[in-house]
Coordinates of C-alpha atoms in Angstrom, one line a residue:
M18 CA 102.9 -157.4 14.9
P19 CA 105.0 -155.6 16.5
R20 CA 105.4 -156.2 20.3
N21 CA 103.0 -155.7 23.2
S22 CA 103.2 -153.7 26.2
A23 CA 104.9 -156.9 28.1
G24 CA 108.0 -157.1 25.6
T25 CA 106.3 -160.4 23.2
F26 CA 106.3 -159.7 19.5
S27 CA 104.1 -161.8 17.3
L28 CA 104.3 -163.1 13.3
V29 CA 102.1 -161.6 11.1
A30 CA 98.8 -163.8 10.0
G31 CA 100.4 -167.1 7.8
N32 CA 102.4 -168.2 9.3
P33 CA 104.7 -170.2 9.4
V34 CA 104.7 -170.8 5.2
V35 CA 102.9 -174.3 3.9
D36 CA 105.5 -176.2 1.8
D37 CA 104.9 -176.2 -2.0
T38 CA 103.1 -172.9 -2.2
V39 CA 104.0 -169.7 -3.6
I40 CA 104.7 -166.8 -1.0
E41 CA 102.7 -164.0 -1.9
A42 CA 104.0 -160.0 -1.8
S43 CA 101.5 -159.5 1.5
W44 CA 103.0 -162.0 3.5
A45 CA 106.6 -161.6 2.7
N46 CA 106.3 -157.7 2.5
D47 CA 104.5 -157.3 5.9
T48 CA 106.8 -160.3 8.2
L49 CA 110.0 -158.7 6.7
N50 CA 108.8 -155.2 7.9
D51 CA 107.4 -155.9 11.3
I52 CA 110.7 -158.5 11.2
A53 CA 112.7 -155.1 10.4
A54 CA 110.9 -152.9 12.4
E55 CA 111.7 -154.6 16.1
I56 CA 115.5 -155.7 14.5
Q57 CA 115.8 -151.5 14.8
D58 CA 114.3 -150.8 18.2
S59 CA 116.4 -153.5 19.5
L60 CA 120.1 -152.4 21.4
S61 CA 122.9 -153.1 20.1
R62 CA 125.6 -155.0 21.5
S63 CA 128.0 -153.1 19.5
G64 CA 126.6 -149.4 21.4
K65 CA 125.2 -148.0 18.1
G66 CA 122.6 -146.3 18.8
G67 CA 121.3 -145.4 22.6
M68 CA 118.0 -145.6 24.4
L69 CA 114.9 -143.5 24.1
V70 CA 112.8 -144.4 27.0
P71 CA 114.8 -145.1 30.3
M72 CA 115.8 -149.1 30.7
E73 CA 114.2 -151.4 33.7
F74 CA 116.1 -154.5 34.8
A75 CA 116.0 -157.1 37.1
D76 CA 116.2 -156.8 41.0
G77 CA 119.1 -158.9 40.8
T78 CA 121.3 -159.8 43.6
V79 CA 124.3 -159.0 46.3
G80 CA 125.8 -161.7 44.6
D81 CA 124.5 -161.6 41.6
P82 CA 124.2 -158.0 40.6
A83 CA 121.3 -156.6 38.6
I84 CA 123.5 -154.1 36.3
T85 CA 127.5 -155.9 36.4
F86 CA 130.6 -156.5 34.4
S87 CA 131.6 -159.4 32.4
A88 CA 134.9 -159.5 33.4
A89 CA 133.5 -158.8 37.1
P90 CA 129.9 -160.5 37.2
T91 CA 130.2 -160.3 41.6
T92 CA 130.5 -156.7 41.3
G93 CA 127.7 -154.3 39.8
L94 CA 124.2 -152.5 41.2
Y95 CA 121.4 -154.5 42.4
R96 CA 118.1 -153.6 43.8
A97 CA 118.0 -155.2 47.1
G98 CA 114.3 -154.0 48.0
T99 CA 111.7 -151.3 48.2
N100 CA 114.0 -147.9 48.0
D101 CA 117.0 -149.9 49.0
V102 CA 119.3 -149.5 46.6
R103 CA 123.0 -150.9 46.5
F104 CA 126.7 -151.2 44.5
S105 CA 128.4 -154.4 46.3
L106 CA 132.1 -155.5 45.8
A107 CA 133.1 -159.2 44.6
G108 CA 130.0 -160.2 46.6
V109 CA 130.3 -157.5 49.1
D110 CA 128.0 -154.7 49.9
L111 CA 130.1 -151.8 49.7
I112 CA 127.5 -148.8 48.9
T113 CA 124.4 -148.5 50.4
L114 CA 121.6 -145.9 49.5
T115 CA 118.4 -145.8 51.1
T116 CA 115.1 -143.5 51.8
A117 CA 117.5 -142.8 55.2
L118 CA 120.3 -143.0 54.7
I119 CA 123.7 -142.9 52.8
K120 CA 126.4 -145.8 54.1
L121 CA 129.5 -146.9 52.7
V122 CA 131.4 -149.3 54.0
A123 CA 135.2 -149.6 54.1
R124 CA 136.4 -152.9 53.9
V125 CA 140.5 -152.1 53.9
A126 CA 142.5 -155.0 55.5
D127 CA 144.4 -153.6 58.4
G128 CA 147.7 -152.2 58.8
A129 CA 150.2 -149.2 58.9
T130 CA 149.4 -147.5 55.5
A131 CA 145.6 -148.4 56.0
V132 CA 143.5 -145.7 54.9
G133 CA 140.0 -146.6 55.1
V134 CA 138.4 -143.6 53.0
T135 CA 140.3 -141.0 51.3
I136 CA 138.1 -138.1 49.7
D137 CA 140.7 -136.6 47.7
T138 CA 139.7 -133.1 45.6
A139 CA 141.7 -133.0 42.0
N140 CA 142.6 -129.2 42.7
A141 CA 144.3 -127.8 44.9
L142 CA 142.3 -125.8 47.8
T143 CA 144.2 -122.7 48.3
T144 CA 142.3 -119.8 49.3
T145 CA 140.9 -118.1 52.5
G146 CA 137.3 -119.5 53.1
A147 CA 137.6 -122.8 50.6
K148 CA 136.3 -125.8 52.5
L149 CA 137.5 -129.4 51.5
V150 CA 134.3 -131.5 53.5
S151 CA 131.0 -129.7 54.3
I152 CA 128.5 -131.1 56.6
L153 CA 124.7 -129.9 56.2
S154 CA 121.7 -131.1 57.8
N155 CA 118.4 -129.9 56.3
A156 CA 120.8 -127.1 54.3
V157 CA 122.2 -125.6 57.3
E158 CA 125.9 -126.4 57.8
K159 CA 126.7 -128.4 60.8
F160 CA 130.3 -128.5 60.8
Y161 CA 133.2 -128.3 58.1
L162 CA 137.3 -128.7 57.5
D163 CA 138.4 -125.5 56.2
K164 CA 141.5 -125.6 53.4
D165 CA 144.0 -126.6 56.0
G166 CA 142.1 -129.6 57.6
Q167 CA 141.2 -127.7 60.5
V168 CA 137.3 -128.1 62.1
S169 CA 135.3 -125.3 62.0
G170 CA 132.2 -123.8 64.0
G171 CA 128.4 -124.4 61.6
G172 CA 126.3 -125.2 64.4
L173 CA 127.5 -128.0 66.2
F174 CA 130.3 -126.7 67.1
Q175 CA 128.5 -122.8 67.9
A176 CA 126.3 -124.9 70.0
L177 CA 129.3 -126.2 71.8
A178 CA 130.7 -123.2 72.4
A179 CA 127.6 -121.7 74.0
V180 CA 127.0 -124.0 76.3
G181 CA 129.9 -125.9 77.1
A182 CA 131.5 -128.8 76.0
T183 CA 131.9 -131.8 78.3
L184 CA 134.6 -134.9 77.9
K185 CA 133.5 -137.5 80.1
G186 CA 135.7 -140.8 80.2
N187 CA 133.7 -144.2 81.2
V188 CA 136.4 -146.2 82.5
A189 CA 136.2 -148.5 85.3
D190 CA 137.1 -147.4 88.5
G191 CA 140.6 -149.1 88.7
A192 CA 144.5 -148.7 90.5
T193 CA 145.5 -147.6 86.7
A194 CA 142.0 -146.2 86.1
V195 CA 142.2 -143.2 83.5
G196 CA 139.5 -141.4 83.3
V197 CA 140.2 -139.5 80.1
I198 CA 143.9 -139.3 78.3
L199 CA 145.2 -136.1 76.4
D200 CA 148.3 -136.9 74.2
N201 CA 150.5 -135.5 71.8
A202 CA 152.2 -137.4 69.4
N203 CA 155.4 -135.7 69.0
A204 CA 157.7 -134.6 72.6
L205 CA 157.1 -131.1 73.4
A206 CA 161.1 -130.4 74.7
N207 CA 161.0 -127.0 73.7
A208 CA 161.0 -124.7 77.0
A209 CA 158.4 -122.9 75.3
A210 CA 156.0 -125.9 74.2
K211 CA 152.8 -126.2 76.2
A212 CA 150.8 -129.6 76.6
L213 CA 147.8 -127.9 76.9
S214 CA 146.5 -124.6 76.4
V215 CA 143.3 -123.0 78.0
R216 CA 141.6 -120.3 76.5
V217 CA 138.9 -118.1 77.1
G218 CA 138.3 -115.4 73.2
G219 CA 141.3 -116.3 73.0
V220 CA 143.3 -115.4 75.1
E221 CA 145.0 -117.5 76.8
K222 CA 144.4 -118.7 80.4
A223 CA 145.7 -121.0 82.0
Y224 CA 148.1 -123.8 80.0
V225 CA 149.7 -127.2 81.0
S226 CA 154.1 -126.7 80.7
N227 CA 156.0 -129.4 78.6
A228 CA 157.2 -130.5 82.0
G229 CA 153.4 -131.1 83.4
K230 CA 154.0 -128.2 85.2
G231 CA 150.4 -125.3 85.2
V232 CA 150.5 -122.3 85.0
F233 CA 147.4 -120.3 85.6
S234 CA 147.1 -116.6 84.3
E235 CA 144.9 -116.2 87.9
V236 CA 143.9 -118.6 90.5
E237 CA 140.1 -118.1 92.2
A238 CA 139.2 -120.3 95.0
V239 CA 135.8 -120.3 96.9
S240 CA 135.3 -122.6 99.7
G241 CA 131.9 -124.8 101.1
A242 CA 130.0 -123.0 103.2
G243 CA 130.9 -124.4 106.5
T244 CA 134.6 -123.9 107.9
G245 CA 135.8 -124.6 104.2
T246 CA 139.3 -122.6 102.1
G247 CA 139.4 -121.2 99.2
V248 CA 142.9 -122.1 99.4
Q249 CA 145.1 -124.4 100.3
G250 CA 148.5 -125.7 100.0
T251 CA 150.9 -128.0 101.7
G252 CA 154.5 -127.4 100.7
G253 CA 157.5 -129.5 100.2
E254 CA 159.5 -130.4 103.9
T255 CA 162.3 -128.3 103.1
S256 CA 161.9 -124.8 101.5
G257 CA 158.5 -125.8 100.1
V258 CA 155.7 -122.9 99.0
G259 CA 152.5 -125.1 100.0
V260 CA 150.6 -122.1 97.9
R261 CA 152.2 -119.5 95.1
G262 CA 150.7 -117.1 92.7
I263 CA 152.2 -114.6 90.6
G264 CA 149.6 -112.6 89.3
G265 CA 149.9 -110.5 86.0
P266 CA 149.7 -106.8 85.3
G267 CA 146.4 -105.3 87.3
S268 CA 145.9 -108.7 89.1
M269 CA 146.7 -110.9 92.1
G270 CA 148.5 -113.6 92.5
V271 CA 146.4 -115.1 95.0
E272 CA 143.0 -114.8 96.2
G273 CA 140.9 -117.0 98.1
M274 CA 137.2 -116.7 100.1
G275 CA 136.4 -118.3 102.8
G276 CA 133.1 -119.7 103.5
S277 CA 130.8 -118.1 105.4
G278 CA 131.6 -120.6 108.3
G279 CA 134.5 -120.2 109.6
G280 CA 135.9 -120.5 106.4
T281 CA 139.2 -119.5 105.4
G282 CA 140.1 -118.1 102.3
V283 CA 144.0 -119.1 101.6
Y284 CA 145.6 -122.0 103.9
G285 CA 149.3 -122.7 103.8
V286 CA 151.5 -124.7 105.6
S287 CA 154.8 -124.3 105.0
G288 CA 157.9 -127.1 104.8
S289 CA 160.4 -128.6 107.9
G290 CA 162.5 -126.2 106.7
G291 CA 163.2 -122.8 105.4
G292 CA 159.3 -123.4 103.3
I293 CA 156.8 -121.2 103.4
G294 CA 153.1 -121.4 104.0
V295 CA 151.7 -118.7 101.6
I296 CA 153.8 -116.3 98.7
G297 CA 152.2 -114.5 96.4
T298 CA 153.4 -112.4 94.1
G299 CA 151.7 -108.9 92.4
G300 CA 152.0 -107.4 88.7
A301 CA 152.7 -103.7 88.3
G302 CA 149.3 -102.6 89.8
G303 CA 148.4 -106.2 91.4
T304 CA 148.0 -108.0 95.1
G305 CA 150.1 -111.2 95.7
V306 CA 148.1 -112.1 98.5
Q307 CA 144.2 -111.3 99.1
G308 CA 142.1 -113.4 100.8
Y309 CA 138.1 -113.0 102.1
G310 CA 137.1 -114.9 105.3
G311 CA 134.5 -116.6 105.3
E312 CA 131.5 -114.6 107.4
T313 CA 131.4 -116.4 111.1
S314 CA 134.8 -116.8 112.2
G315 CA 136.7 -116.7 109.1
A316 CA 140.2 -116.1 108.6
G317 CA 141.2 -114.6 105.5
V318 CA 145.0 -115.7 105.2
V319 CA 146.3 -118.3 107.6
G320 CA 150.3 -119.3 107.3
L321 CA 151.4 -121.7 109.0
G322 CA 155.8 -121.4 108.7
G323 CA 157.5 -124.5 109.3
P324 CA 160.7 -124.5 111.3
G325 CA 162.7 -121.7 110.3
S326 CA 160.5 -120.6 108.0
A327 CA 157.6 -118.0 107.2
G328 CA 154.0 -118.1 107.4
V329 CA 152.9 -115.7 105.6
E330 CA 155.6 -113.6 102.8
A331 CA 154.0 -110.9 100.5
I332 CA 156.1 -109.4 98.0
G333 CA 154.9 -105.5 96.7
G334 CA 155.1 -104.3 94.1
T335 CA 157.0 -101.3 92.6
D336 CA 153.5 -98.9 92.9
R337 CA 152.1 -100.9 95.5
A338 CA 152.9 -102.2 99.4
P339 CA 154.0 -105.8 100.3
L340 CA 151.1 -106.5 102.7
N341 CA 147.7 -103.8 102.8
L342 CA 144.9 -104.4 105.4
Y343 CA 141.4 -103.2 104.0
P344 CA 139.6 -101.5 107.6
R345 CA 137.0 -102.6 109.2
A346 CA 135.3 -102.0 112.8
A347 CA 137.3 -104.7 115.2
P348 CA 136.3 -108.2 114.7
S349 CA 133.4 -109.5 116.9
V350 CA 135.8 -112.9 118.2
L351 CA 138.5 -111.5 118.6
V352 CA 142.4 -114.2 119.0
N353 CA 145.9 -113.5 119.8
G354 CA 147.8 -112.6 116.4
D355 CA 144.6 -110.3 115.0
I356 CA 146.3 -107.1 113.3
W357 CA 143.6 -104.9 111.3
V358 CA 142.9 -101.3 110.8
E359 CA 140.2 -100.9 112.9
T360 CA 137.2 -97.9 110.6
A361 CA 136.2 -95.8 113.2
S362 CA 139.3 -94.8 114.9
N363 CA 141.3 -95.1 111.2
T364 CA 143.7 -96.8 113.8
L365 CA 146.5 -99.9 113.4
K366 CA 145.4 -102.5 116.1
V367 CA 146.7 -105.7 117.2
R368 CA 145.7 -108.5 120.1
I369 CA 148.7 -109.6 122.2
N370 CA 148.2 -111.8 125.2
G371 CA 144.7 -111.2 125.1
V372 CA 144.8 -107.4 124.9
T373 CA 144.2 -105.8 122.0
K374 CA 146.9 -102.9 121.5
T375 CA 146.3 -100.0 119.5
V376 CA 149.9 -99.1 117.6
T377 CA 151.1 -95.1 117.6
L378 CA 152.3 -94.8 114.0
A379 CA 155.1 -91.7 114.1

Protein backbone atom coordinates (compact mmCIF):
# COMPACT_ATOMS: atom_id res chain seq x y z
CA MET A 1 0.00 0.00 0.00
CA PRO A 2 1.23 3.59 -0.62
CA ARG A 3 2.14 6.17 2.06
CA ASN A 4 -0.69 7.45 4.23
CA SER A 5 -1.47 11.21 4.80
CA ALA A 6 1.23 11.35 7.49
CA GLY A 7 3.85 10.04 5.04
CA THR A 8 4.14 6.54 6.56
CA PHE A 9 4.83 3.74 4.05
CA SER A 10 3.74 0.16 4.86
CA LEU A 11 4.58 -3.01 2.87
CA VAL A 12 1.76 -5.06 1.38
CA ALA A 13 0.53 -8.24 3.10
CA GLY A 14 2.86 -11.29 2.91
CA ASN A 15 5.92 -9.38 4.08
CA PRO A 16 8.38 -10.25 5.31
CA VAL A 17 8.99 -13.38 3.22
CA VAL A 18 9.76 -16.79 4.78
CA ASP A 19 12.88 -18.90 4.00
CA ASP A 20 12.55 -21.86 1.63
CA THR A 21 9.15 -20.77 0.27
CA VAL A 22 8.12 -20.09 -3.27
CA ILE A 23 8.08 -16.42 -4.34
CA GLU A 24 4.61 -15.88 -5.71
CA ALA A 25 3.90 -13.43 -8.50
CA SER A 26 1.12 -11.69 -6.56
CA TRP A 27 3.45 -10.90 -3.67
CA ALA A 28 6.42 -9.78 -5.80
CA ASN A 29 4.37 -7.69 -8.23
CA ASP A 30 2.31 -5.89 -5.56
CA THR A 31 5.34 -5.20 -3.35
CA LEU A 32 7.57 -3.95 -6.18
CA ASN A 33 4.76 -1.83 -7.67
CA ASP A 34 4.20 -0.08 -4.31
CA ILE A 35 7.94 0.52 -3.92
CA ALA A 36 8.22 1.89 -7.47
CA ALA A 37 5.27 4.22 -6.93
CA GLU A 38 6.77 5.69 -3.76
CA ILE A 39 10.25 6.06 -5.26
CA GLN A 40 8.65 7.97 -8.14
CA ASP A 41 6.77 10.14 -5.63
CA SER A 42 10.00 10.98 -3.78
CA LEU A 43 11.99 14.18 -4.46
CA SER A 44 15.19 13.70 -6.45
CA ARG A 45 18.36 15.06 -4.84
CA SER A 46 19.72 15.88 -8.29
CA GLY A 47 16.68 17.98 -9.16
CA LYS A 48 14.88 15.56 -11.49
CA GLY A 49 11.29 16.70 -11.52
CA GLY A 50 9.60 19.17 -9.22
CA MET A 51 7.10 19.20 -6.36
CA LEU A 52 3.44 18.74 -7.37
CA VAL A 53 2.05 20.24 -4.12
CA PRO A 54 3.40 22.78 -1.57
CA MET A 55 6.32 21.48 0.52
CA GLU A 56 6.11 21.69 4.32
CA PHE A 57 9.19 22.27 6.48
CA ALA A 58 10.02 22.09 10.15
CA ASP A 59 10.02 25.47 11.95
CA GLY A 60 13.77 25.63 12.47
CA THR A 61 15.56 28.18 14.65
CA VAL A 62 17.73 31.24 14.15
CA GLY A 63 20.87 29.11 14.40
CA ASP A 64 19.42 26.07 12.61
CA PRO A 65 17.02 27.35 9.95
CA ALA A 66 14.42 25.12 8.29
CA ILE A 67 15.73 25.93 4.81
CA THR A 68 19.48 26.30 4.83
CA PHE A 69 22.65 25.62 2.84
CA SER A 70 25.11 22.75 3.07
CA ALA A 71 28.03 25.17 3.14
CA ALA A 72 26.31 27.61 5.55
CA PRO A 73 24.01 25.67 7.87
CA THR A 74 23.34 28.68 10.15
CA THR A 75 22.07 30.84 7.28
CA GLY A 76 18.55 30.46 5.91
CA LEU A 77 14.81 30.77 6.42
CA TYR A 78 12.92 29.72 9.56
CA ARG A 79 9.59 30.21 11.38
CA ALA A 80 10.03 32.09 14.68
CA GLY A 81 6.36 31.97 15.67
CA THR A 82 2.80 32.47 14.45
CA ASN A 83 2.90 34.63 11.30
CA ASP A 84 6.57 35.38 11.98
CA VAL A 85 9.06 34.29 9.31
CA ARG A 86 12.70 35.34 9.43
CA PHE A 87 15.88 35.11 7.42
CA SER A 88 18.99 34.60 9.50
CA LEU A 89 22.58 35.15 8.43
CA ALA A 90 25.33 33.36 10.35
CA GLY A 91 22.88 32.62 13.16
CA VAL A 92 21.65 36.23 13.52
CA ASP A 93 18.31 37.68 12.36
CA LEU A 94 18.64 39.85 9.25
CA ILE A 95 15.07 40.17 7.90
CA THR A 96 11.84 39.78 9.87
CA LEU A 97 8.43 39.42 8.20
CA THR A 98 5.23 39.54 10.27
CA THR A 99 1.66 40.67 9.68
CA ALA A 100 2.54 43.94 11.47
CA LEU A 101 5.97 44.86 10.12
CA ILE A 102 8.85 44.28 7.76
CA LYS A 103 12.17 44.73 9.53
CA LEU A 104 15.65 44.84 8.03
CA VAL A 105 18.62 44.98 10.40
CA ALA A 106 21.95 45.91 8.85
CA ARG A 107 24.98 44.76 10.82
CA VAL A 108 27.74 46.54 8.95
CA ALA A 109 30.81 47.44 10.99
CA ASP A 110 31.53 51.12 11.52
CA GLY A 111 34.13 52.68 9.23
CA ALA A 112 34.85 55.45 6.77
CA THR A 113 33.27 53.48 3.91
CA ALA A 114 30.49 51.83 5.93
CA VAL A 115 27.00 51.80 4.35
CA GLY A 116 24.11 50.37 6.36
CA VAL A 117 21.66 49.68 3.53
CA THR A 118 22.10 50.14 -0.22
CA ILE A 119 19.16 50.41 -2.62
CA ASP A 120 20.25 50.36 -6.24
CA THR A 121 18.38 50.28 -9.54
CA ALA A 122 19.83 48.14 -12.29
CA ASN A 123 18.94 50.78 -14.90
CA ALA A 124 19.70 54.51 -14.80
CA LEU A 125 16.57 56.60 -14.14
CA THR A 126 16.69 59.84 -16.11
CA THR A 127 13.09 60.45 -17.20
CA THR A 128 11.22 63.27 -15.48
CA GLY A 129 8.82 61.76 -12.98
CA ALA A 130 10.95 58.66 -12.30
CA LYS A 131 11.41 57.83 -8.61
CA LEU A 132 14.18 55.98 -6.81
CA VAL A 133 12.04 55.22 -3.75
CA SER A 134 8.32 55.69 -3.08
CA ILE A 135 6.82 55.33 0.41
CA LEU A 136 3.08 54.66 0.59
CA SER A 137 0.58 54.25 3.41
CA ASN A 138 -2.53 52.26 2.46
CA ALA A 139 -1.82 52.93 -1.23
CA VAL A 140 -1.38 56.70 -0.62
CA GLU A 141 2.09 58.06 -1.38
CA LYS A 142 3.57 59.95 1.57
CA PHE A 143 6.93 60.94 0.13
CA TYR A 144 9.46 59.82 -2.42
CA LEU A 145 12.98 60.30 -3.71
CA ASP A 146 13.01 61.44 -7.31
CA LYS A 147 15.57 60.39 -9.91
CA ASP A 148 17.97 63.10 -8.70
CA GLY A 149 17.75 62.06 -5.05
CA GLN A 150 15.57 65.00 -4.02
CA VAL A 151 12.88 64.41 -1.38
CA SER A 152 9.54 65.44 -2.83
CA GLY A 153 6.08 65.87 -1.43
CA GLY A 154 3.44 63.29 -0.90
CA GLY A 155 0.89 63.53 1.89
CA LEU A 156 3.50 64.04 4.64
CA PHE A 157 5.31 67.00 3.08
CA GLN A 158 2.09 68.58 1.85
CA ALA A 159 0.75 68.43 5.40
CA LEU A 160 3.93 70.03 6.76
CA ALA A 161 3.64 72.78 4.16
CA ALA A 162 0.00 73.38 5.07
CA VAL A 163 0.42 73.73 8.85
CA GLY A 164 4.05 74.80 9.05
CA ALA A 165 7.01 72.67 10.05
CA THR A 166 8.72 73.02 13.42
CA LEU A 167 12.39 72.17 13.94
CA LYS A 168 12.79 71.74 17.68
CA GLY A 169 15.92 71.07 19.66
CA ASN A 170 15.87 69.28 23.00
CA VAL A 171 19.28 70.19 24.36
CA ALA A 172 19.65 70.87 28.08
CA ASP A 173 20.32 74.47 29.16
CA GLY A 174 23.92 75.44 29.69
CA ALA A 175 26.69 77.86 28.75
CA THR A 176 27.53 75.87 25.61
CA ALA A 177 23.99 74.75 24.76
CA VAL A 178 22.88 75.06 21.13
CA GLY A 179 19.26 74.25 20.33
CA VAL A 180 19.49 73.65 16.57
CA ILE A 181 22.53 73.62 14.27
CA LEU A 182 22.33 74.03 10.51
CA ASP A 183 25.70 73.11 9.05
CA ASN A 184 26.92 72.93 5.47
CA ALA A 185 29.49 70.23 4.83
CA ASN A 186 31.50 72.42 2.44
CA ALA A 187 32.94 75.89 3.08
CA LEU A 188 31.07 78.63 1.21
CA ALA A 189 33.62 81.18 0.06
CA ASN A 190 31.89 82.63 -3.00
CA ALA A 191 30.63 86.17 -2.38
CA ALA A 192 27.14 85.26 -3.62
CA ALA A 193 26.90 82.02 -1.61
CA LYS A 194 24.20 81.80 1.06
CA ALA A 195 24.27 79.73 4.23
CA LEU A 196 20.46 79.79 4.54
CA SER A 197 17.60 80.89 2.28
CA VAL A 198 13.98 81.39 3.40
CA ARG A 199 11.37 81.31 0.66
CA VAL A 200 7.61 81.62 0.35
CA GLY A 201 6.01 80.26 -2.79
CA GLY A 202 9.44 79.94 -4.34
CA VAL A 203 10.22 83.63 -3.73
CA GLU A 204 13.17 84.37 -1.48
CA LYS A 205 12.15 86.50 1.49
CA ALA A 206 15.32 86.40 3.56
CA TYR A 207 18.72 84.79 3.63
CA VAL A 208 21.88 84.49 5.66
CA SER A 209 25.03 85.17 3.68
CA ASN A 210 28.12 83.00 3.83
CA ALA A 211 29.55 85.58 6.25
CA GLY A 212 26.59 85.15 8.63
CA LYS A 213 24.80 88.41 7.79
CA GLY A 214 21.01 88.33 7.66
CA VAL A 215 19.41 90.02 4.65
CA PHE A 216 15.65 90.54 4.52
CA SER A 217 13.49 91.73 1.63
CA GLU A 218 11.33 93.52 4.20
CA VAL A 219 11.48 93.92 7.97
CA GLU A 220 8.26 94.32 9.91
CA ALA A 221 7.99 94.30 13.66
CA VAL A 222 4.93 94.71 15.86
CA SER A 223 5.54 95.55 19.50
CA GLY A 224 3.57 94.33 22.50
CA ALA A 225 0.51 95.94 24.03
CA GLY A 226 2.34 98.03 26.63
CA THR A 227 5.20 100.45 25.88
CA GLY A 228 6.70 97.99 23.42
CA THR A 229 9.16 98.80 20.65
CA GLY A 230 8.51 97.49 17.15
CA VAL A 231 12.15 97.65 16.03
CA GLN A 232 14.99 98.61 18.33
CA GLY A 233 18.68 98.72 17.59
CA THR A 234 21.80 100.15 19.19
CA GLY A 235 24.68 101.16 16.94
CA GLY A 236 28.33 100.52 17.64
CA GLU A 237 30.50 103.01 19.49
CA THR A 238 31.88 104.53 16.31
CA SER A 239 29.77 105.26 13.24
CA GLY A 240 27.36 102.47 14.19
CA VAL A 241 23.83 102.17 12.81
CA GLY A 242 21.10 101.22 15.25
CA VAL A 243 18.55 100.07 12.67
CA ARG A 244 19.20 99.82 8.94
CA GLY A 245 16.77 98.71 6.28
CA ILE A 246 16.98 98.69 2.50
CA GLY A 247 13.64 98.26 0.80
CA GLY A 248 13.11 96.63 -2.56
CA PRO A 249 11.10 98.27 -5.38
CA GLY A 250 7.92 99.67 -3.89
CA SER A 251 8.78 98.44 -0.39
CA MET A 252 9.83 99.98 2.91
CA GLY A 253 13.32 99.89 4.30
CA VAL A 254 12.19 99.79 7.93
CA GLU A 255 8.64 99.51 9.25
CA GLY A 256 7.67 99.35 12.89
CA MET A 257 4.34 99.44 14.72
CA GLY A 258 4.32 100.54 18.33
CA GLY A 259 2.22 98.83 20.99
CA SER A 260 -1.14 100.21 22.13
CA GLY A 261 0.30 101.92 25.19
CA GLY A 262 3.27 104.23 24.83
CA GLY A 263 4.85 101.96 22.21
CA THR A 264 7.52 103.08 19.74
CA GLY A 265 7.34 101.95 16.14
CA VAL A 266 11.06 102.22 15.42
CA TYR A 267 13.67 103.03 18.07
CA GLY A 268 17.34 103.42 17.31
CA VAL A 269 20.29 104.63 19.39
CA SER A 270 23.35 105.57 17.39
CA GLY A 271 26.98 105.02 18.31
CA SER A 272 29.03 107.60 20.15
CA GLY A 273 30.88 108.87 17.10
CA GLY A 274 29.18 109.65 13.81
CA GLY A 275 26.57 106.94 14.32
CA ILE A 276 23.01 106.96 13.02
CA GLY A 277 20.08 105.82 15.14
CA VAL A 278 17.83 104.79 12.27
CA ILE A 279 18.64 104.68 8.59
CA GLY A 280 16.27 103.49 5.89
CA THR A 281 16.70 103.48 2.14
CA GLY A 282 13.49 102.96 0.22
CA GLY A 283 13.38 101.20 -3.11
CA ALA A 284 11.79 102.69 -6.22
CA GLY A 285 8.47 104.04 -4.96
CA GLY A 286 9.28 102.71 -1.47
CA THR A 287 9.56 104.36 1.93
CA GLY A 288 12.89 104.48 3.76
CA VAL A 289 11.52 104.45 7.29
CA GLN A 290 7.88 104.11 8.30
CA GLY A 291 6.76 103.97 11.89
CA TYR A 292 3.32 103.77 13.50
CA GLY A 293 3.14 104.94 17.10
CA GLY A 294 1.10 103.17 19.75
CA GLU A 295 -2.45 104.24 20.49
CA THR A 296 -1.41 106.06 23.67
CA SER A 297 1.66 108.29 23.80
CA GLY A 298 3.38 106.15 21.22
CA ALA A 299 6.03 107.57 18.89
CA GLY A 300 6.27 106.48 15.27
CA VAL A 301 10.05 106.79 15.03
CA VAL A 302 12.54 107.66 17.77
CA GLY A 303 16.20 108.16 17.01
CA LEU A 304 18.84 109.27 19.51
CA GLY A 305 21.95 110.53 17.82
CA GLY A 306 25.38 110.16 19.32
CA PRO A 307 27.99 112.95 19.44
CA GLY A 308 28.26 114.31 15.92
CA SER A 309 25.69 111.83 14.64
CA ALA A 310 22.12 111.93 13.38
CA GLY A 311 19.23 110.42 15.28
CA VAL A 312 17.24 109.59 12.14
CA GLU A 313 18.51 109.78 8.60
CA ALA A 314 16.21 109.28 5.62
CA ILE A 315 17.22 109.17 1.97
CA GLY A 316 14.36 109.33 -0.50
CA GLY A 317 14.22 107.56 -3.81
CA THR A 318 14.14 109.37 -7.15
CA ASP A 319 10.36 109.73 -6.99
CA ARG A 320 9.78 110.09 -3.23
CA ALA A 321 10.71 112.67 -0.58
CA PRO A 322 13.24 111.78 2.13
CA LEU A 323 10.62 112.45 4.85
CA ASN A 324 6.85 112.11 4.56
CA LEU A 325 4.43 113.15 7.35
CA TYR A 326 0.89 111.83 7.21
CA PRO A 327 -1.79 114.51 7.84
CA ARG A 328 -3.48 114.01 11.19
CA ALA A 329 -5.25 115.79 14.01
CA ALA A 330 -3.17 117.55 16.64
CA PRO A 331 -1.72 115.08 19.16
CA SER A 332 -3.58 114.96 22.46
CA VAL A 333 -0.27 115.06 24.31
CA LEU A 334 2.31 117.48 22.93
CA VAL A 335 6.00 117.39 23.68
CA ASN A 336 8.83 119.55 22.45
CA GLY A 337 10.15 118.37 19.11
CA ASP A 338 6.78 117.13 17.78
CA ILE A 339 6.28 117.79 14.06
CA TRP A 340 3.03 117.00 12.27
CA VAL A 341 0.80 118.07 9.40
CA GLU A 342 -2.54 119.07 10.85
CA THR A 343 -5.52 117.78 8.89
CA ALA A 344 -7.95 120.60 9.69
CA SER A 345 -5.72 123.45 8.55
CA ASN A 346 -3.42 121.44 6.29
CA THR A 347 -0.45 123.22 7.87
CA LEU A 348 2.88 122.05 9.23
CA LYS A 349 3.07 122.30 13.03
CA VAL A 350 6.17 122.23 15.25
CA ARG A 351 6.27 122.08 19.04
CA ILE A 352 9.15 124.24 20.42
CA ASN A 353 9.75 125.30 24.04
CA GLY A 354 6.23 124.33 25.06
CA VAL A 355 4.65 126.35 22.23
CA THR A 356 3.09 125.06 19.01
CA LYS A 357 4.35 126.95 16.00
CA THR A 358 2.84 127.01 12.52
CA VAL A 359 5.40 126.81 9.74
CA THR A 360 4.48 129.15 6.95
CA LEU A 361 5.40 127.84 3.55
CA ALA A 362 6.32 130.41 0.91
